[in-house]
Coordinates of C-alpha atoms in Angstrom, one line a residue:
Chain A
X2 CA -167.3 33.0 -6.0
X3 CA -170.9 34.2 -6.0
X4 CA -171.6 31.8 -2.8
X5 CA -168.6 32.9 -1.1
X6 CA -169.5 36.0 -0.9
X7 CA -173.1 35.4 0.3
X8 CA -172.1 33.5 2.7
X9 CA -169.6 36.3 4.0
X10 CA -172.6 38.7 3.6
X11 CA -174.9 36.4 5.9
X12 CA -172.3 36.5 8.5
X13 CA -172.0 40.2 8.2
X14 CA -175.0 40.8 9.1
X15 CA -175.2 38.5 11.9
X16 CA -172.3 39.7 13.2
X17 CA -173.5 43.5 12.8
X18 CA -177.0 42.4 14.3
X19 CA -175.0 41.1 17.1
X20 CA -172.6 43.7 17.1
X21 CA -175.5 46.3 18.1
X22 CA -177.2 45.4 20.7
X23 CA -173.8 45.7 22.6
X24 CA -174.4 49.2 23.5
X25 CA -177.5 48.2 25.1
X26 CA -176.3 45.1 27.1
X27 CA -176.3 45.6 31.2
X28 CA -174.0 43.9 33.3
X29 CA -176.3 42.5 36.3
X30 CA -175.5 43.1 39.2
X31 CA -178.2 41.6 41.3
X32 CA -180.2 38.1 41.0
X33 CA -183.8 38.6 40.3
X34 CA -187.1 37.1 39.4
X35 CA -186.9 33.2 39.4
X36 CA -183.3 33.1 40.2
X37 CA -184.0 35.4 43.2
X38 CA -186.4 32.9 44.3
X39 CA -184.4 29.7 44.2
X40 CA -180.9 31.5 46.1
X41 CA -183.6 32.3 48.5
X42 CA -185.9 29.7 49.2
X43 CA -184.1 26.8 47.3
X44 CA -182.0 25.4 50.6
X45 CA -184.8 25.5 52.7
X46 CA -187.5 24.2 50.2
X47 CA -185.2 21.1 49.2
X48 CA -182.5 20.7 51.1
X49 CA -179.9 20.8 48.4
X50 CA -177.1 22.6 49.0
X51 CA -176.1 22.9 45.4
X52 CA -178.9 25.0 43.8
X53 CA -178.4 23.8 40.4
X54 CA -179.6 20.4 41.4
X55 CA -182.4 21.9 43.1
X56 CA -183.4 23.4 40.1
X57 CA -183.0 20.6 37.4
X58 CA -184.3 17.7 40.0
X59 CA -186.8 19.5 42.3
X60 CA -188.4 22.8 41.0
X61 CA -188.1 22.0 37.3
X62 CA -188.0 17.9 37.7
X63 CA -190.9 17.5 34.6
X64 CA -188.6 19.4 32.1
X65 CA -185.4 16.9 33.0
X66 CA -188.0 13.9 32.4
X67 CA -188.9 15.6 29.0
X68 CA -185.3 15.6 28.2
X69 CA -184.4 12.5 29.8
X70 CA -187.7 11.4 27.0
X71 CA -186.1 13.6 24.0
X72 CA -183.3 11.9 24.9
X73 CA -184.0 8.3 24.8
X74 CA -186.3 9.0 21.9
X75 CA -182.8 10.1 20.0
X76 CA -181.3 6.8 21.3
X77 CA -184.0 4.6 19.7
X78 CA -184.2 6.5 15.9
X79 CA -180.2 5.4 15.9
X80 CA -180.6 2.1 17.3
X81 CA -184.2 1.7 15.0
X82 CA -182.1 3.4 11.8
X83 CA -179.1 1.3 12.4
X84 CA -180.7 -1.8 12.6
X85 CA -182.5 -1.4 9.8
X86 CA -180.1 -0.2 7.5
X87 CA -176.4 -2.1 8.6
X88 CA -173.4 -0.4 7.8
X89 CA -171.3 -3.5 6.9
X90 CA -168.0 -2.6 8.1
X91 CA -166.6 -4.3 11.2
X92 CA -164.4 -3.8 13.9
X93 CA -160.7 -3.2 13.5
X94 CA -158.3 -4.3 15.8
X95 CA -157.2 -2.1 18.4
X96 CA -154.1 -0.4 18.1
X97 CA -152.0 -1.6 21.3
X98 CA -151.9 1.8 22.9
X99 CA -155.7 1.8 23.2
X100 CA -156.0 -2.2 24.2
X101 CA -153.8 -1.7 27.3
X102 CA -155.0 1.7 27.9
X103 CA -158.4 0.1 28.0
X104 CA -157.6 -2.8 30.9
X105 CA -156.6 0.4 33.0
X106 CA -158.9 2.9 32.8
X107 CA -162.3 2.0 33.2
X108 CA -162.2 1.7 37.0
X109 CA -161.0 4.9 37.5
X110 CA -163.1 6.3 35.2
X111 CA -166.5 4.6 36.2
X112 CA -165.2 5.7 40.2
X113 CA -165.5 9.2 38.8
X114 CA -168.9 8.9 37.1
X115 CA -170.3 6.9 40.9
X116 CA -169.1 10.7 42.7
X117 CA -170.8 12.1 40.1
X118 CA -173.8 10.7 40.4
X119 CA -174.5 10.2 43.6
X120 CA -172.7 13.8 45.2
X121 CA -174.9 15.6 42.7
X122 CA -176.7 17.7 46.0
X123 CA -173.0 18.0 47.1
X124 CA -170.9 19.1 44.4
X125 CA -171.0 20.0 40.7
X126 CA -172.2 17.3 38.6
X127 CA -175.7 14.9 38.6
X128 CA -177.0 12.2 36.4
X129 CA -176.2 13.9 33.1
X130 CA -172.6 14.0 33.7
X131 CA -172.2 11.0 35.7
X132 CA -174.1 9.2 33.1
X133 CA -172.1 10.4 30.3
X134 CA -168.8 9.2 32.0
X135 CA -170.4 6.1 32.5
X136 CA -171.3 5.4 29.3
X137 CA -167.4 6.4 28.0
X138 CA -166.1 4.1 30.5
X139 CA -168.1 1.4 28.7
X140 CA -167.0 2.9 25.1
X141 CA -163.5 2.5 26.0
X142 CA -164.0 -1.1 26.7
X143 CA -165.3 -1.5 23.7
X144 CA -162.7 0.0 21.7
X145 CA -160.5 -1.7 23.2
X146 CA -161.9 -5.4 21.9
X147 CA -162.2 -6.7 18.3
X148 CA -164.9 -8.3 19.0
X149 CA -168.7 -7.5 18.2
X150 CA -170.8 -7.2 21.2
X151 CA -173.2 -9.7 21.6
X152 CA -177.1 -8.7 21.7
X153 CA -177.5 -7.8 25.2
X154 CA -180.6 -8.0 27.1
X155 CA -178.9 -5.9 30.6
X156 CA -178.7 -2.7 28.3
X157 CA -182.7 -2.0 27.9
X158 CA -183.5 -3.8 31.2
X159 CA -181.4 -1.0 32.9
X160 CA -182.7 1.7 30.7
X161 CA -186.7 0.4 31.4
X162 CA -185.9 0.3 34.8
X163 CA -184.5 3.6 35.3
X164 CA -187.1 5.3 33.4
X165 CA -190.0 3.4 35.6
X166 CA -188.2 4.4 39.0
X167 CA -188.0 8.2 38.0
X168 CA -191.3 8.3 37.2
X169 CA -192.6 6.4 40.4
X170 CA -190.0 8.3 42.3
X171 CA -192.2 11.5 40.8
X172 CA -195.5 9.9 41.1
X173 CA -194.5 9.6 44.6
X174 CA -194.5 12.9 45.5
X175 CA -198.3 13.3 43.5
X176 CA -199.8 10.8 46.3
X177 CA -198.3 12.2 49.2
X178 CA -197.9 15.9 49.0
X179 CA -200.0 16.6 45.5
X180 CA -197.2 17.8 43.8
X181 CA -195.3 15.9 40.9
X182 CA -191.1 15.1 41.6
X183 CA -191.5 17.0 45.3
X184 CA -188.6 15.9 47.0
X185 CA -189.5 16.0 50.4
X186 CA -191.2 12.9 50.6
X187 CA -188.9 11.4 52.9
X188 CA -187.6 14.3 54.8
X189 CA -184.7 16.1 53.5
X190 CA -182.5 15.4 56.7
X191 CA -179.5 17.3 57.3
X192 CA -178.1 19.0 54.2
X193 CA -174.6 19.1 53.5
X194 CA -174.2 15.1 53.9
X195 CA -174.7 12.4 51.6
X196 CA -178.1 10.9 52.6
X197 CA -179.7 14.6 52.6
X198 CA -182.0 16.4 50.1
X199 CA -185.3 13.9 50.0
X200 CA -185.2 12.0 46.6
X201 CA -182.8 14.5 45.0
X202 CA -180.0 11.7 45.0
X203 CA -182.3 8.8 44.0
X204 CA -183.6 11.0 41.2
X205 CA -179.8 11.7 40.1
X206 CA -179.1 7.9 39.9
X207 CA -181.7 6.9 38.2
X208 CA -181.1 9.5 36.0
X209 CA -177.7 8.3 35.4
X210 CA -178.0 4.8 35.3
X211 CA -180.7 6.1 32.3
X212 CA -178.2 8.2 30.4
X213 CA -175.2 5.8 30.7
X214 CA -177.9 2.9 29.5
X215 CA -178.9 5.0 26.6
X216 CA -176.0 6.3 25.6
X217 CA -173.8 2.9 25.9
X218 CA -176.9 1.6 23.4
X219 CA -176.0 3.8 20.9
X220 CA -172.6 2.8 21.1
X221 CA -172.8 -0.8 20.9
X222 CA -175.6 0.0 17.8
X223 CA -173.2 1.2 15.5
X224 CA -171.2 -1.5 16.7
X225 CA -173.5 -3.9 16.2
X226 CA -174.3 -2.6 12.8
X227 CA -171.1 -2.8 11.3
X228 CA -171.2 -6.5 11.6
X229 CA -168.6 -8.9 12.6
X230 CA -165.5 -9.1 10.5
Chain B
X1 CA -166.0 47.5 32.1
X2 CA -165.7 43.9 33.1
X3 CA -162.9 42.2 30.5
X4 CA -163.6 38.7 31.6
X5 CA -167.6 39.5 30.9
X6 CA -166.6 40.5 27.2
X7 CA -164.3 38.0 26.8
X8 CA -166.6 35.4 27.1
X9 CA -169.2 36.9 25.0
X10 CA -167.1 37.6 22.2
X11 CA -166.0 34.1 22.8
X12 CA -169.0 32.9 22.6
X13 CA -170.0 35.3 19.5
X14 CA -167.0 33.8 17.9
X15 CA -168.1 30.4 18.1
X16 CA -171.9 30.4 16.7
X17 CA -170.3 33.0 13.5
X18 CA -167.3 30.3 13.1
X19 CA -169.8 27.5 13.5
X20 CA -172.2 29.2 10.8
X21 CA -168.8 30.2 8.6
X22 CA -168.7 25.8 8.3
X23 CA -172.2 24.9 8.1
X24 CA -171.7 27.2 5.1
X25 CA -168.6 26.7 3.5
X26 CA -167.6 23.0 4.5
X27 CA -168.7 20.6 1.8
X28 CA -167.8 17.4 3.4
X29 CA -171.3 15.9 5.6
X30 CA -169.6 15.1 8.5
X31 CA -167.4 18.4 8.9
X32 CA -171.1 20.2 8.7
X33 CA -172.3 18.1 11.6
X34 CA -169.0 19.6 13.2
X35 CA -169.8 22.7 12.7
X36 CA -173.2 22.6 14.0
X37 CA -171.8 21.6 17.2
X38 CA -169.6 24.5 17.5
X39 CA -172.4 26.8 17.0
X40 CA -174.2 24.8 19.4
X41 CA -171.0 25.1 21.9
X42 CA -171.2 29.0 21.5
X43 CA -175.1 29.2 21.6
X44 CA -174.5 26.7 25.4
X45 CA -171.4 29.4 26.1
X46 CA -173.9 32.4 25.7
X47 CA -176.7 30.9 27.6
X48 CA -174.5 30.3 31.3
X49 CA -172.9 33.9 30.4
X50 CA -176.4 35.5 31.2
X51 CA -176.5 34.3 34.5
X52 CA -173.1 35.8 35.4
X53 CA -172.7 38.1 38.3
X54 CA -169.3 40.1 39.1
X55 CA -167.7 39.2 41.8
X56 CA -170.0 35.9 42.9
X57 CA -169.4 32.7 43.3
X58 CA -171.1 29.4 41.9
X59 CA -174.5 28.6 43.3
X60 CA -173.4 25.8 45.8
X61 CA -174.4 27.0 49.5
X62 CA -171.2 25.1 51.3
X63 CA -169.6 26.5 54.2
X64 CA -167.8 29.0 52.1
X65 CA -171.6 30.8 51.5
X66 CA -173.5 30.9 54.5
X67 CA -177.5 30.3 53.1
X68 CA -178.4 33.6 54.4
X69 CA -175.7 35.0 52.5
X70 CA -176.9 33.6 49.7
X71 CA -178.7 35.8 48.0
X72 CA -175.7 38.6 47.5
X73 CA -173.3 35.9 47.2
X74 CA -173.9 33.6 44.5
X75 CA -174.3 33.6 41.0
X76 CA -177.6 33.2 39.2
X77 CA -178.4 29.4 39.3
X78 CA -181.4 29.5 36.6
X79 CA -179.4 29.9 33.3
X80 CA -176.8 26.8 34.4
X81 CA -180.0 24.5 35.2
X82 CA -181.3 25.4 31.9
X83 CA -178.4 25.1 29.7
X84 CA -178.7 21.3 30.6
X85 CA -181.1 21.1 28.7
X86 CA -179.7 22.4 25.7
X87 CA -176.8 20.2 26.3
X88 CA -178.8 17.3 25.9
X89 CA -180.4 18.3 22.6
X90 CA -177.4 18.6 21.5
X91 CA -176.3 15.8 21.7
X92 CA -179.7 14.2 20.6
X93 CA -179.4 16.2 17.4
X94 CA -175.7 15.1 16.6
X95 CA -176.2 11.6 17.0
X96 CA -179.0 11.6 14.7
X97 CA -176.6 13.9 12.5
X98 CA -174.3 11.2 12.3
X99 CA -176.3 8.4 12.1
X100 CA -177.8 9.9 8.5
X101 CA -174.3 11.1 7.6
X102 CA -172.2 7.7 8.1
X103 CA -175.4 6.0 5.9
X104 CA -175.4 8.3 3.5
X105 CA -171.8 8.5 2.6
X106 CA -171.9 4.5 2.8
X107 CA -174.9 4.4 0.6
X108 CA -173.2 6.8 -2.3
X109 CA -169.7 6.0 -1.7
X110 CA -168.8 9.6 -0.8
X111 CA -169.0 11.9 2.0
X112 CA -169.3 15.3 -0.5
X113 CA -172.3 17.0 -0.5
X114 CA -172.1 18.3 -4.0
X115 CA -172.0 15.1 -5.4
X116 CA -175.0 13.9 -3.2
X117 CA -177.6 14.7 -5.6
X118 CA -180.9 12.8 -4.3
X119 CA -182.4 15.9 -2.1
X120 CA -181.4 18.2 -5.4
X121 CA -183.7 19.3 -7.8

């Protein structure tokens, strides 16, 4: 009773702390400081025409390789935490919904995460998103067999490779033009089309062939960790 | 008065207060973890509302938005490149989340918080 009601009066007075600074909230109505900058010069400077990518691959490509590090650090305490400590329960069989569903699917689905990656200048998406699919694509499969995977050595060569050519890709752009991930390194041709934007699309494939790596890992960890039946 | 603009706030609002209502009240370990993601969702939700405009469109410069155009037409591109990023914590934080949760309800044979006593003093 007592911790009902604290926890009701916490979420008061968040909600009231929120609840005021309503009267003080502005609708913008014009872009400015950094994101002024980047609708302005960001086409020109990368030759991306989807500014978003310009901004996660190009202006601010170190923070994506800190994430794409938090991120692979993440991957490695499961796969370190489940290896050390097993959770003995194996696979169960797939129900027959999910079996069949599983012969059909992954195509289409790993066709979705390729556009993704690779139109990431083009269109919404990039190697985040791309990646993920990929990775669920490879989930699926798995559900869809009783069987444990077997220790695979294609996983972490992927994952090390990726990694590697993101950073050269980066270091690249040091040797040439003195600046870190600068994309146009190889000219950023004609944007609008598919081989465009410098080393934006290399970037987002490396990128996603790192996520899907990592993230396929974790699911064939706890996998792995339940033992085979 | 923009409804769309408030609807997504209070949406948003909504989320990280019902996320925080189950952090709170939920006692199984895995329905926390649940809840964290919510708030997370709302938190993610807020963070691409900032960089809305009224009227624009999304930051891709196709034919539709001629580049020197850009400027009045698009939305702010910023908030959407950095809510990646919070994405992808995310989802680093829940995996951990679940790794500790599935081991420690194996471990103790239950998933209840209140009968997890070892952090308890």
């Amino acid at each position: 009773m007592i911790r009902t009601l604290f926890v009701l009066l916490v979420l008061l007075v968040l909600a009231a702390a929120a609840t005021s600074v309503i009267p003080h909230l502005k609708m913008r109505t014009e872009l400015d400081g950094a994101g002024l900058e980047y609708a302005r010069r960001g086409l020109e400077d990368t030759g991306s025409i989807n500014l978003v990518t310009a901004v996660i691959v190009a202006y601010r490509g170190l923070d994506t390789l800190g994430e794409v590090v938090v991120l692979f650090s993440a991957a490695t305490s499961v796969m370190l935490i489940l290896s050390l400590f097993p959770l003995g329960r194996g696979p169960t069989d797939p129900s027959f919904i999910v079996a069949h569903t599983a012969r059909v699917l992954p195509a289409p689905i790993m066709l979705l995460a390729v556009y993704f990656t690779t139109h990431s200048h083009l269109s919404p998406g990039g190697g985040f998103p791309g990646g993920t699919i990929m990775a669920s694509a490879f989930l699926l499969v798995m559900l869809g067999s009783s069987s444990t995977p077997a220790g695979s050595k294609i996983l972490p060569a992927l994952e090390a490779l990726s990694g590697t050519t993101f950073g050269l890709l980066g270091l690249w752009g040091t040797m040439t033009l003195g600046q870190f991930l600068n994309n146009r390194v190889i000219g950023i041709g004609n944007p609008g089309y598919l081989v465009s934007a410098g080393i934006i699309p290399l970037v987002s494939l490396a990128i996603g062939v790192k996520v899907a790596s990592e993230f396929s890992g974790i699911f064939a960890a706890f996998r792995k960790s339940g033992g085979n039946r | 008065m923009n409804v769309f603009y408030w609807t997504v706030a209070g949406t948003a609002s909504g989320l990280i207060i019902v996320g925080l209502w189950g952090v709170l009240t939920r006692k199984n370990i895995l329905r926390i973890g649940l809840a964290f993601t919510i708030a997370d969702t709302g938190v993610n939700l807020l963070l691409v509302w900032s960089g809305y405009l009224p009227g624009r469109t999304t930051p891709i410069l196709n034919g539709d938005v001629p580049a020197a155009e850009a400027v009045s037409a698009v939305v702010d591109p910023l908030p959407q490149a950095l809510v990646l990023t919070s994405i992808v914590i995310g989802v680093a934080v829940a995996a951990l989340f679940v790794v500790v949760a599935v081991l420690a309800s194996r471990r103790l044979g239950t998933a209840d918080i209140r009968r997890m006593k070892e952090l308890k003093w």
